[in-house]
């Protein structure tokens, strides 16, 4: 299998706080890989470091054989990695359409952008109905859809998702996870951060369990879901 | 002249003055929106703009419009340079450090200018022959019309850029959430540079227009209008573009009315009284939402 993303023994600090303590992980082309763990384990920090918002003190991150640790965040999008950040962070003061345009900021291929826009509207028909609505007035679920659609507009090869289920009703979570599966089937590799371990393990190929800045377990998602350790700690039984 | 006539006459004067404030206030508010920085050197950028225009007209014998455009371009570049040298290295520094730096930049511009152009005020040449138009009982002169027209054109241009161009949308995105904007592939530093450039160019336009209107410029001419424009930006709601425009015009009108009906001694006091009232009763400004939302 072709390795797409390789995180190699990174250490990340917030000032004196040692948040990530030597994490290594890999994502292969075409996979859905999930990173699960409790509050404060360092899941978001890991994704933010991959996206270049934080710099690892030591260790390297490689994407398709190109070292990207040390590359500016806005350039990493051009390389093909796009993130849906925790808490959605849509541009509330802009319309749905403008948010999607910002997602395609790095691109100039008008006809291809149009095709991707249609694709986003196909995945999220509710966004199509609300093109002109200010993003700040969307419901939480719609904002999550917009954040995902916006990230897809850069036509990423690797999509990083930080807790897409946060604050959503169970039915909506199901819908969102179905869409993640579809996006993956259409050729986008996915690294999914979740606290909702049940859902995440159900759609992922492989998983990593993060505990206070270190990876404690990793392996096949189905096997992890069945393992005693994970069931106890993350699946409520 | 009856009291109503005088009122309308002061209204006309106030709109001219207010247009100047509005042009300066727009730069304040744009830079605040994107960096959360009160750029106290902004009034001095306006002063530099006035001088560039002055030299274009006196030394290079250019007509008003080319002088205005050249001043806007050069001063815009100066704004970009200042941001690059003075503010960018402080991107993750505490806000107080940046504020103090802005005051430092302000002094630097004032006294560097004094060194090169002397502290003596310069008399702006009379480039527009005075034409006064009598509309009923009111008098509007051609300079007032020019100031107002140029202000409207620049505001329309700015609105177009911010609302409809890709870079303008990126400006709004960076203002709202710099990190999320970076995740879109937006180079925030470049957008901040651009914002400084535009804001400085607008201030430069104000500097040239003031030179033409009041006939005189000096290296400290930016201090008062800089503060007034800051008041205007706060009055309209700092970070909000239409707010800065409205705040500037309102402030100009209030000042003109106070000068005309009470005494010009109280002109400045009126501006600062407005600031205090706004801060007391609606700190988010006239157009600001009551949350801490930024635009
Ligand atoms: N800006 C920051 N400054 C200092 N410490 C931080 C900062 N952001 C995160 N941390 C710390 O780093 C650790 C990891 O945080 P992170 O946000 O990555 O956790 P997480 O796994 O995403 O948690 P959650 O599931 O609650 O989102 C925590 O101990 C947190 O307190
Ligand atoms: Mg998190």
Coordinates of C-alpha atoms and ligand atoms in Angstrom, one line a residue:
Chain A
X1 CA 0.0 0.0 0.0
X2 CA 1.1 3.5 -0.8
X3 CA 1.9 5.7 2.1
X4 CA 0.3 9.1 1.7
X5 CA 1.0 10.8 5.1
X6 CA 3.8 9.9 7.4
X7 CA 4.1 11.5 10.8
X8 CA 7.4 10.5 12.2
X9 CA 8.1 10.9 16.0
X10 CA 6.9 14.5 16.4
X11 CA 7.1 16.5 19.6
X12 CA 4.9 19.5 19.9
X13 CA 4.9 22.1 22.6
X14 CA 2.7 25.0 23.7
X15 CA 5.3 27.1 25.4
X16 CA 6.4 24.8 28.3
X17 CA 3.5 22.4 27.8
X18 CA 4.6 19.2 26.1
X19 CA 1.4 18.4 24.2
X20 CA 2.5 15.7 21.7
X21 CA 5.2 13.3 23.0
X22 CA 6.7 11.5 20.1
X23 CA 3.8 10.5 17.9
X24 CA 4.3 8.4 14.7
X25 CA 1.4 7.5 12.4
X26 CA 0.8 6.7 8.8
X27 CA -2.1 7.2 6.5
X28 CA -2.2 5.2 3.3
X29 CA -3.7 6.3 0.0
X30 CA -7.5 5.6 -0.1
X31 CA -7.9 4.8 3.6
X32 CA -10.0 6.2 6.3
X33 CA -7.8 6.4 9.4
X34 CA -9.2 7.6 12.7
X35 CA -7.5 9.1 15.7
X36 CA -9.5 8.7 18.9
X37 CA -8.8 9.7 22.4
X38 CA -10.2 11.6 25.4
X39 CA -10.4 15.3 26.0
X40 CA -7.0 16.9 25.9
X41 CA -5.3 13.8 24.6
X42 CA -3.7 15.9 21.8
X43 CA -5.9 15.0 18.8
X44 CA -6.5 18.6 17.6
X45 CA -2.9 19.4 18.3
X46 CA -1.8 16.6 16.0
X47 CA -4.1 17.8 13.1
X48 CA -3.0 21.4 13.6
X49 CA 0.6 20.3 13.3
X50 CA -0.1 18.4 10.1
X51 CA -1.8 21.5 8.7
X52 CA 1.2 23.6 9.6
X53 CA -0.6 25.8 12.2
X54 CA 1.9 24.5 14.7
X55 CA 5.5 23.5 14.2
X56 CA 6.8 20.3 15.7
X57 CA 9.9 20.9 17.8
X58 CA 11.4 17.6 16.6
X59 CA 10.3 15.0 14.1
X60 CA 9.1 15.2 10.5
X61 CA 5.8 15.1 8.6
X62 CA 5.9 13.8 5.1
X63 CA 3.1 14.0 2.6
X64 CA 3.5 12.1 -0.7
X65 CA 7.3 12.0 -0.2
X66 CA 7.5 15.8 0.4
X67 CA 8.5 17.0 3.9
X68 CA 5.8 19.4 5.0
X69 CA 6.7 20.0 8.6
X70 CA 8.1 23.5 8.5
X71 CA 6.0 24.5 5.5
X72 CA 3.6 27.5 6.1
X73 CA 0.0 26.5 6.7
X74 CA -1.3 28.2 3.6
X75 CA 1.2 26.3 1.4
X76 CA 0.2 22.9 2.9
X77 CA -3.3 23.4 1.4
X78 CA -1.7 23.7 -2.0
X79 CA 0.2 20.5 -1.5
X80 CA -3.2 18.7 -1.2
X81 CA -4.0 18.6 2.5
X82 CA -7.2 20.3 3.7
X83 CA -8.6 20.5 7.3
X84 CA -12.1 20.8 8.7
X85 CA -11.2 22.4 12.0
X86 CA -12.7 21.6 15.4
X87 CA -15.7 23.8 16.0
X88 CA -16.2 24.3 12.2
X89 CA -14.9 27.9 12.1
X90 CA -16.9 28.9 9.1
X91 CA -16.7 32.6 8.2
X92 CA -20.0 33.6 9.9
X93 CA -19.9 37.1 8.3
X94 CA -19.9 35.7 4.8
X95 CA -22.5 33.8 2.8
X96 CA -22.5 30.1 2.2
X97 CA -21.3 30.7 -1.4
X98 CA -18.5 33.0 -0.3
X99 CA -17.3 30.4 2.2
X100 CA -17.2 27.8 -0.5
X101 CA -15.3 30.3 -2.7
X102 CA -12.7 30.8 0.0
X103 CA -12.3 27.0 0.1
X104 CA -11.3 27.2 -3.6
X105 CA -9.0 30.2 -2.9
X106 CA -5.8 28.4 -4.2
X107 CA -7.4 27.4 -7.4
X108 CA -7.9 29.1 -10.7
X109 CA -9.4 26.4 -12.9
X110 CA -12.9 27.8 -13.2
X111 CA -14.6 24.9 -14.9
X112 CA -13.1 22.4 -12.5
X113 CA -14.1 24.5 -9.5
X114 CA -17.6 24.5 -10.9
X115 CA -17.6 20.7 -11.1
X116 CA -16.4 20.5 -7.5
X117 CA -19.0 22.9 -6.4
X118 CA -21.7 20.7 -7.9
X119 CA -20.1 17.8 -6.1
X120 CA -20.3 19.6 -2.8
X121 CA -24.0 20.5 -3.5
X122 CA -24.6 16.9 -4.4
X123 CA -23.2 15.7 -1.0
X124 CA -24.9 18.6 0.9
X125 CA -28.1 19.6 -0.9
X126 CA -29.0 21.8 2.1
X127 CA -26.1 24.1 1.2
X128 CA -27.4 24.5 -2.3
X129 CA -30.7 25.8 -0.9
X130 CA -28.8 28.3 1.3
X131 CA -26.2 29.7 -1.0
X132 CA -26.9 33.3 -0.2
X133 CA -27.5 32.8 3.6
X134 CA -24.9 34.2 6.0
X135 CA -23.0 31.3 7.4
X136 CA -23.4 32.6 11.0
X137 CA -27.2 32.0 10.7
X138 CA -26.9 28.3 9.7
X139 CA -27.7 25.6 12.2
X140 CA -24.9 23.6 13.8
X141 CA -25.3 20.7 11.4
X142 CA -25.4 23.0 8.4
X143 CA -22.3 24.7 9.6
X144 CA -20.6 21.4 9.8
X145 CA -21.7 20.6 6.3
X146 CA -20.4 24.0 5.1
X147 CA -17.1 23.5 6.8
X148 CA -16.7 20.1 5.1
X149 CA -17.8 21.5 1.8
X150 CA -15.4 24.4 2.1
X151 CA -12.5 22.0 2.8
X152 CA -13.5 19.9 -0.2
X153 CA -13.4 22.9 -2.5
X154 CA -9.6 22.9 -2.5
X155 CA -9.9 19.4 -4.0
X156 CA -7.7 17.9 -1.3
X157 CA -6.1 14.4 -1.7
X158 CA -6.1 14.1 2.1
X159 CA -9.0 15.5 4.2
X160 CA -8.4 16.0 7.9
X161 CA -11.6 16.1 10.0
X162 CA -11.6 17.3 13.6
X163 CA -14.6 16.0 15.5
X164 CA -17.3 16.4 12.8
X165 CA -19.9 14.9 15.2
X166 CA -19.4 17.5 17.9
X167 CA -22.7 18.8 19.2
X168 CA -24.8 17.1 16.5
X169 CA -27.9 14.9 17.0
X170 CA -27.4 11.2 16.5
X171 CA -29.4 11.1 13.2
X172 CA -27.3 14.0 11.8
X173 CA -24.1 12.3 12.9
X174 CA -25.1 9.2 11.0
X175 CA -25.8 11.3 7.9
X176 CA -22.4 13.1 8.2
X177 CA -20.5 9.8 8.6
X178 CA -22.3 8.4 5.5
X179 CA -21.1 11.4 3.6
X180 CA -17.5 10.9 4.9
X181 CA -17.7 7.4 3.5
X182 CA -18.9 8.6 0.2
X183 CA -16.2 11.3 -0.1
X184 CA -13.7 8.6 0.7
X185 CA -15.1 6.3 -2.0
X186 CA -14.8 9.0 -4.5
X187 CA -11.0 9.0 -3.9
X188 CA -10.3 11.3 -1.0
X189 CA -8.1 9.9 1.8
X190 CA -9.4 10.7 5.2
X191 CA -7.8 11.2 8.6
X192 CA -10.7 11.5 11.1
X193 CA -10.3 12.7 14.7
X194 CA -13.2 11.7 16.9
X195 CA -14.4 11.4 20.5
X196 CA -17.3 9.4 19.2
X197 CA -15.1 6.3 19.0
X198 CA -18.0 4.0 18.1
X199 CA -19.0 5.8 15.0
X200 CA -15.4 6.5 14.0
X201 CA -14.3 2.9 14.3
X202 CA -17.3 1.8 12.3
X203 CA -16.3 3.6 9.2
X204 CA -12.5 3.5 9.5
X205 CA -10.0 1.0 8.1
X206 CA -7.4 1.6 10.8
X207 CA -7.2 3.5 14.1
X208 CA -4.8 5.1 16.5
X209 CA -5.7 5.7 20.2
X210 CA -4.1 8.8 21.7
X211 CA -3.6 9.1 25.4
X212 CA -2.0 12.3 26.9
X213 CA 0.1 13.0 23.9
X214 CA 1.2 9.4 23.1
X215 CA -0.2 6.7 21.0
X216 CA -1.3 3.8 23.3
X217 CA -2.9 1.5 20.8
X218 CA -3.1 1.2 17.0
X219 CA -4.3 -1.3 14.5
X220 CA -7.3 -2.5 12.4
X221 CA -10.4 -0.5 13.3
X222 CA -12.6 -3.6 13.6
X223 CA -10.1 -5.4 15.8
X224 CA -9.7 -2.3 18.0
X225 CA -13.5 -1.9 18.3
X226 CA -13.6 -5.5 19.6
X227 CA -10.7 -5.2 22.0
X228 CA -11.3 -5.2 25.7
X229 CA -9.1 -2.2 26.3
X230 CA -10.8 0.1 23.9
X231 CA -14.3 -1.1 24.8
X232 CA -13.7 -0.2 28.4
X233 CA -12.0 3.1 27.9
X234 CA -13.9 4.6 24.9
X235 CA -17.0 2.6 24.1
X236 CA -18.7 2.6 27.5
X237 CA -18.3 -1.1 28.2
Chain B
X1 CA -28.8 84.5 6.8
X2 CA -31.5 82.8 8.7
X3 CA -30.8 80.1 11.2
X4 CA -31.9 77.4 8.8
X5 CA -29.7 78.7 6.1
X6 CA -26.8 78.8 8.4
X7 CA -27.6 75.3 9.5
X8 CA -27.5 74.0 5.9
X9 CA -24.4 75.9 5.2
X10 CA -22.6 74.3 8.1
X11 CA -24.0 71.0 7.0
X12 CA -22.2 71.4 3.7
X13 CA -19.0 72.4 5.4
X14 CA -19.4 69.4 7.8
X15 CA -19.8 66.9 5.0
X16 CA -16.5 68.1 3.4
X17 CA -14.7 67.8 6.6
X18 CA -16.4 64.6 7.4
X19 CA -15.4 63.1 4.1
X20 CA -11.7 63.6 5.1
X21 CA -12.3 62.0 8.5
X22 CA -14.1 59.1 6.8
X23 CA -11.2 58.4 4.4
X24 CA -8.8 58.3 7.3
X25 CA -11.2 56.3 9.5
X26 CA -11.5 53.6 6.9
X27 CA -7.8 52.8 7.2
X28 CA -8.0 52.7 10.9
X29 CA -10.9 50.4 10.9
X30 CA -9.5 48.1 8.2
X31 CA -6.3 47.6 10.0
X32 CA -8.1 47.1 13.3
X33 CA -10.4 44.6 11.7
X34 CA -7.6 42.5 10.4
X35 CA -4.9 42.8 13.1
X36 CA -6.7 44.1 16.1
X37 CA -4.2 46.9 16.1
X38 CA -5.0 50.6 16.7
X39 CA -2.4 52.0 14.3
X40 CA -1.6 55.2 15.9
X41 CA 0.7 56.1 13.1
X42 CA -2.2 56.3 10.7
X43 CA -2.6 60.0 11.1
X44 CA 1.0 60.5 10.2
X45 CA 0.6 58.4 7.1
X46 CA -2.1 60.9 6.1
X47 CA 0.4 63.7 6.7
X48 CA 3.0 61.9 4.5
X49 CA 0.3 61.6 1.8
X50 CA -0.3 65.3 2.0
X51 CA 3.4 66.0 1.4
X52 CA 3.8 63.6 -1.5
X53 CA 0.9 65.3 -3.1
X54 CA 2.4 68.7 -2.4
X55 CA 5.7 67.8 -4.0
X56 CA 3.9 66.3 -7.0
X57 CA 2.1 69.5 -7.5
X58 CA 4.9 72.0 -6.8
X59 CA 8.0 70.3 -8.0
X60 CA 6.6 68.1 -10.8
X61 CA 3.8 70.5 -11.7
X62 CA 1.3 67.7 -11.9
X63 CA -2.5 68.4 -12.0
X64 CA -4.6 67.4 -9.0
X65 CA -5.7 63.9 -10.1
X66 CA -2.3 62.5 -11.1
X67 CA -0.8 64.0 -7.9
X68 CA -3.6 62.3 -5.9
X69 CA -3.0 58.9 -7.6
X70 CA 0.8 59.1 -7.2
X71 CA 0.5 60.1 -3.5
X72 CA -1.9 57.2 -2.9
X73 CA 0.4 54.7 -4.6
X74 CA 3.6 55.8 -2.9
X75 CA 2.0 56.3 0.5
X76 CA 0.3 52.9 0.1
X77 CA 3.7 51.4 -0.4
X78 CA 5.0 53.2 2.7
X79 CA 2.2 51.6 4.7
X80 CA 3.1 48.2 3.4
X81 CA 6.8 48.8 4.3
X82 CA 5.9 50.0 7.8
X83 CA 3.8 46.9 8.4
X84 CA 6.6 44.7 7.1
X85 CA 9.3 46.3 9.2
X86 CA 7.6 47.4 12.4
X87 CA 4.5 45.2 12.9
X88 CA 5.1 41.9 11.3
X89 CA 7.9 40.9 13.6
X90 CA 5.5 41.4 16.5
X91 CA 2.7 39.2 15.2
X92 CA 2.7 37.0 18.2
X93 CA 3.8 39.6 20.7
X94 CA 1.4 41.0 23.4
X95 CA -0.9 43.7 22.0
X96 CA 0.6 46.4 24.2
X97 CA 4.0 45.9 22.6
X98 CA 2.4 46.5 19.2
X99 CA 0.5 49.6 20.4
X100 CA 3.7 51.1 21.8
X101 CA 5.5 50.3 18.5
X102 CA 2.7 52.1 16.7
X103 CA 3.3 55.2 18.8
X104 CA 7.0 54.9 18.1
X105 CA 6.3 54.7 14.3
X106 CA 4.1 57.8 14.7
X107 CA 6.9 59.8 16.2
X108 CA 9.4 58.4 13.7
X109 CA 7.3 59.6 10.8
X110 CA 6.6 63.0 12.3
X111 CA 10.2 63.8 13.2
X112 CA 11.8 62.3 10.1
X113 CA 9.5 64.4 8.0
X114 CA 10.5 67.5 10.1
X115 CA 14.1 66.7 9.4
X116 CA 13.5 66.6 5.7
X117 CA 10.8 69.2 5.1
X118 CA 11.4 71.5 8.1
X119 CA 8.7 72.1 10.7
X120 CA 7.4 75.1 8.9
X121 CA 4.0 74.8 7.4
X122 CA 3.9 74.8 3.6
X123 CA 1.4 76.6 1.6
X124 CA -0.4 74.4 -0.8
X125 CA -0.5 76.1 -4.2
X126 CA -3.8 77.3 -5.4
X127 CA -4.5 74.8 -8.1
X128 CA -8.2 75.0 -8.4
X129 CA -9.5 78.5 -9.1
X130 CA -12.2 79.2 -6.7
X131 CA -15.6 78.7 -8.1
X132 CA -18.6 79.1 -5.7
X133 CA -21.9 77.7 -6.7
X134 CA -25.0 79.4 -5.3
X135 CA -27.8 76.9 -4.8
X136 CA -30.6 78.9 -3.4
X137 CA -29.2 80.5 -0.3
X138 CA -26.3 78.1 0.0
X139 CA -22.8 78.3 -1.2
X140 CA -20.8 75.2 -2.3
X141 CA -17.4 75.7 -3.7
X142 CA -15.7 73.5 -6.2
X143 CA -13.2 72.2 -3.7
X144 CA -16.0 70.9 -1.5
X145 CA -17.6 69.2 -4.5
X146 CA -14.2 67.7 -5.4
X147 CA -13.6 66.3 -1.9
X148 CA -17.0 64.8 -1.7
X149 CA -16.9 63.3 -5.2
X150 CA -13.4 61.8 -4.7
X151 CA -14.5 60.4 -1.3
X152 CA -17.6 58.8 -2.8
X153 CA -15.6 57.3 -5.7
X154 CA -12.9 55.9 -3.4
X155 CA -15.6 54.4 -1.1
X156 CA -17.3 52.8 -4.0
X157 CA -14.1 51.4 -5.1
X158 CA -13.3 50.0 -1.7
X159 CA -16.7 48.5 -1.3
X160 CA -16.3 46.8 -4.7
X161 CA -12.9 45.4 -3.7
X162 CA -14.0 44.2 -0.3
X163 CA -17.4 42.7 -1.4
X164 CA -16.6 41.3 -4.8
X165 CA -13.0 40.6 -5.5
X166 CA -11.2 37.4 -4.3
X167 CA -8.7 39.4 -2.4
X168 CA -11.4 41.5 -0.7
X169 CA -13.2 38.3 0.3
X170 CA -9.9 37.0 1.7
X171 CA -9.6 40.2 3.7
X172 CA -12.9 39.5 5.3
X173 CA -12.0 35.9 5.9
X174 CA -8.6 36.9 7.6
X175 CA -10.4 39.6 9.6
X176 CA -12.9 37.1 10.9
X177 CA -10.6 34.2 11.6
X178 CA -7.0 34.3 10.6
X179 CA -6.3 30.7 11.3
X180 CA -9.3 29.4 9.4
X181 CA -8.3 31.6 6.5
X182 CA -4.9 30.0 6.5
X183 CA -6.5 26.6 6.3
X184 CA -8.1 27.8 3.0
X185 CA -4.6 28.5 1.6
X186 CA -4.8 32.2 2.2
X187 CA -1.5 33.8 2.8
X188 CA -2.5 36.0 5.8
X189 CA 0.6 38.1 5.7
X190 CA 0.0 39.1 2.1
X191 CA -3.6 40.0 2.9
X192 CA -2.5 42.1 5.9
X193 CA 0.1 43.9 3.7
X194 CA -2.6 44.6 1.1
X195 CA -4.9 45.9 3.8
X196 CA -2.2 48.3 5.1
X197 CA -1.6 49.4 1.5
X198 CA -5.2 50.2 0.8
X199 CA -5.7 51.9 4.2
X200 CA -2.6 54.1 3.7
X201 CA -3.6 55.0 0.2
X202 CA -7.0 56.2 1.4
X203 CA -5.3 58.3 4.1
X204 CA -3.0 59.7 1.5
X205 CA -6.0 60.8 -0.6
X206 CA -7.3 62.6 2.5
X207 CA -4.0 64.3 3.0
X208 CA -3.9 65.7 -0.5
X209 CA -7.5 66.8 -0.3
X210 CA -6.9 68.6 3.0
X211 CA -3.9 70.3 1.5
X212 CA -6.1 71.6 -1.3
X213 CA -9.0 72.5 1.0
X214 CA -7.1 74.3 3.8
X215 CA -4.1 75.3 1.7
X216 CA -1.6 74.4 4.4
X217 CA 0.3 71.3 5.5
X218 CA 2.9 70.7 8.2
X219 CA 4.6 67.6 9.7
X220 CA 2.3 67.5 12.7
X221 CA -0.9 68.0 10.8
X222 CA -1.8 64.3 11.2
X223 CA -2.1 64.2 15.0
X224 CA -5.5 65.8 15.4
X225 CA -7.2 64.4 12.3
X226 CA -5.7 61.0 13.3
X227 CA -7.4 61.1 16.7
X228 CA -10.6 62.4 15.2
X229 CA -10.7 59.6 12.6
X230 CA -10.1 57.2 15.4
X231 CA -13.1 58.7 17.2
X232 CA -15.1 58.3 13.9
X233 CA -14.1 54.7 13.6
X234 CA -15.1 54.0 17.2
X235 CA -18.3 55.9 16.6
X236 CA -19.3 53.8 13.6
X237 CA -18.1 50.6 15.3
X238 CA -14.4 49.7 15.0
X239 CA -13.7 47.1 12.3
X240 CA -16.9 47.9 10.4
X241 CA -16.3 49.7 7.0
X242 CA -19.6 51.5 6.5
X243 CA -19.4 52.4 10.2
X244 CA -16.1 54.3 9.6
X245 CA -17.6 56.1 6.7
X246 CA -20.8 57.1 8.6
X247 CA -18.8 57.9 11.7
X248 CA -16.5 60.3 9.8
X249 CA -19.4 62.2 8.1
X250 CA -21.3 62.5 11.4
X251 CA -18.3 63.7 13.2
X252 CA -17.6 66.3 10.5
X253 CA -21.1 67.6 10.6
X254 CA -21.2 67.8 14.4
X255 CA -17.9 69.7 14.4
X256 CA -19.1 72.1 11.8
X257 CA -22.4 72.7 13.6
X258 CA -20.5 73.3 16.9
X259 CA -18.2 75.7 15.3
X260 CA -21.0 77.5 13.5
X261 CA -23.5 77.8 16.3
X262 CA -21.4 77.7 19.5
X263 CA -17.8 78.4 19.0
X264 CA -15.0 76.9 17.1
X265 CA -13.1 76.6 20.4
X266 CA -15.4 73.7 21.3
X267 CA -14.9 71.9 18.0
X268 CA -12.4 69.4 19.3
X269 CA -14.1 69.0 22.6
X270 CA -17.2 68.0 20.7
X271 CA -15.3 65.2 19.0
X272 CA -14.0 63.8 22.2
X273 CA -17.3 64.2 24.0
X274 CA -18.7 62.0 21.3
X275 CA -16.0 59.4 22.0
X276 CA -16.8 59.4 25.7
X277 CA -20.5 59.1 25.0
X278 CA -20.0 56.2 22.6
X279 CA -17.8 54.4 25.0
X280 CA -20.3 54.9 27.8
X281 CA -23.5 54.0 26.0
X282 CA -22.6 51.9 22.9
X283 CA -19.0 50.8 23.0
X284 CA -19.5 48.6 19.9
X285 CA -20.4 51.8 17.9
X286 CA -23.5 52.8 15.9
X287 CA -23.3 49.9 13.5
X288 CA -21.7 47.4 15.8
X289 CA -23.6 44.3 17.0
X290 CA -23.7 44.1 20.8
X291 CA -21.6 40.9 20.8
X292 CA -17.9 41.1 20.3
X293 CA -18.2 40.0 16.8
X294 CA -15.7 41.4 14.4
X295 CA -16.1 42.0 10.7
Ligands
LIG1 N1 -3.2 27.1 22.8 C1 -2.9 26.2 23.8 N2 -2.0 26.6 24.7 C2 -1.6 25.8 25.7 N3 -2.0 24.5 25.8 C3 -2.8 24.1 24.9 C4 -3.3 24.9 23.8 N4 -4.1 24.1 23.0 C5 -4.1 22.9 23.6 N5 -3.4 22.9 24.7 C6 -3.1 21.7 25.6 O1 -2.6 20.6 24.8 C7 -3.2 19.4 25.2 C8 -3.9 18.8 23.9 O2 -4.9 19.5 23.5 P1 -5.8 19.2 22.2 O3 -6.7 20.4 21.9 O4 -4.9 18.8 21.1 O5 -6.7 18.0 22.7 P2 -7.8 17.2 22.0 O6 -7.4 15.8 22.0 O7 -8.1 17.8 20.7 O8 -9.0 17.4 23.0 P3 -10.6 17.6 22.7 O9 -11.2 16.3 22.4 O10 -11.1 18.2 24.0 O11 -10.7 18.5 21.5 C9 -4.2 19.7 26.3 O12 -3.6 19.4 27.5 C10 -4.4 21.2 26.1 O13 -4.7 21.8 27.4
LIG2 MG1 -9.7 18.7 19.9

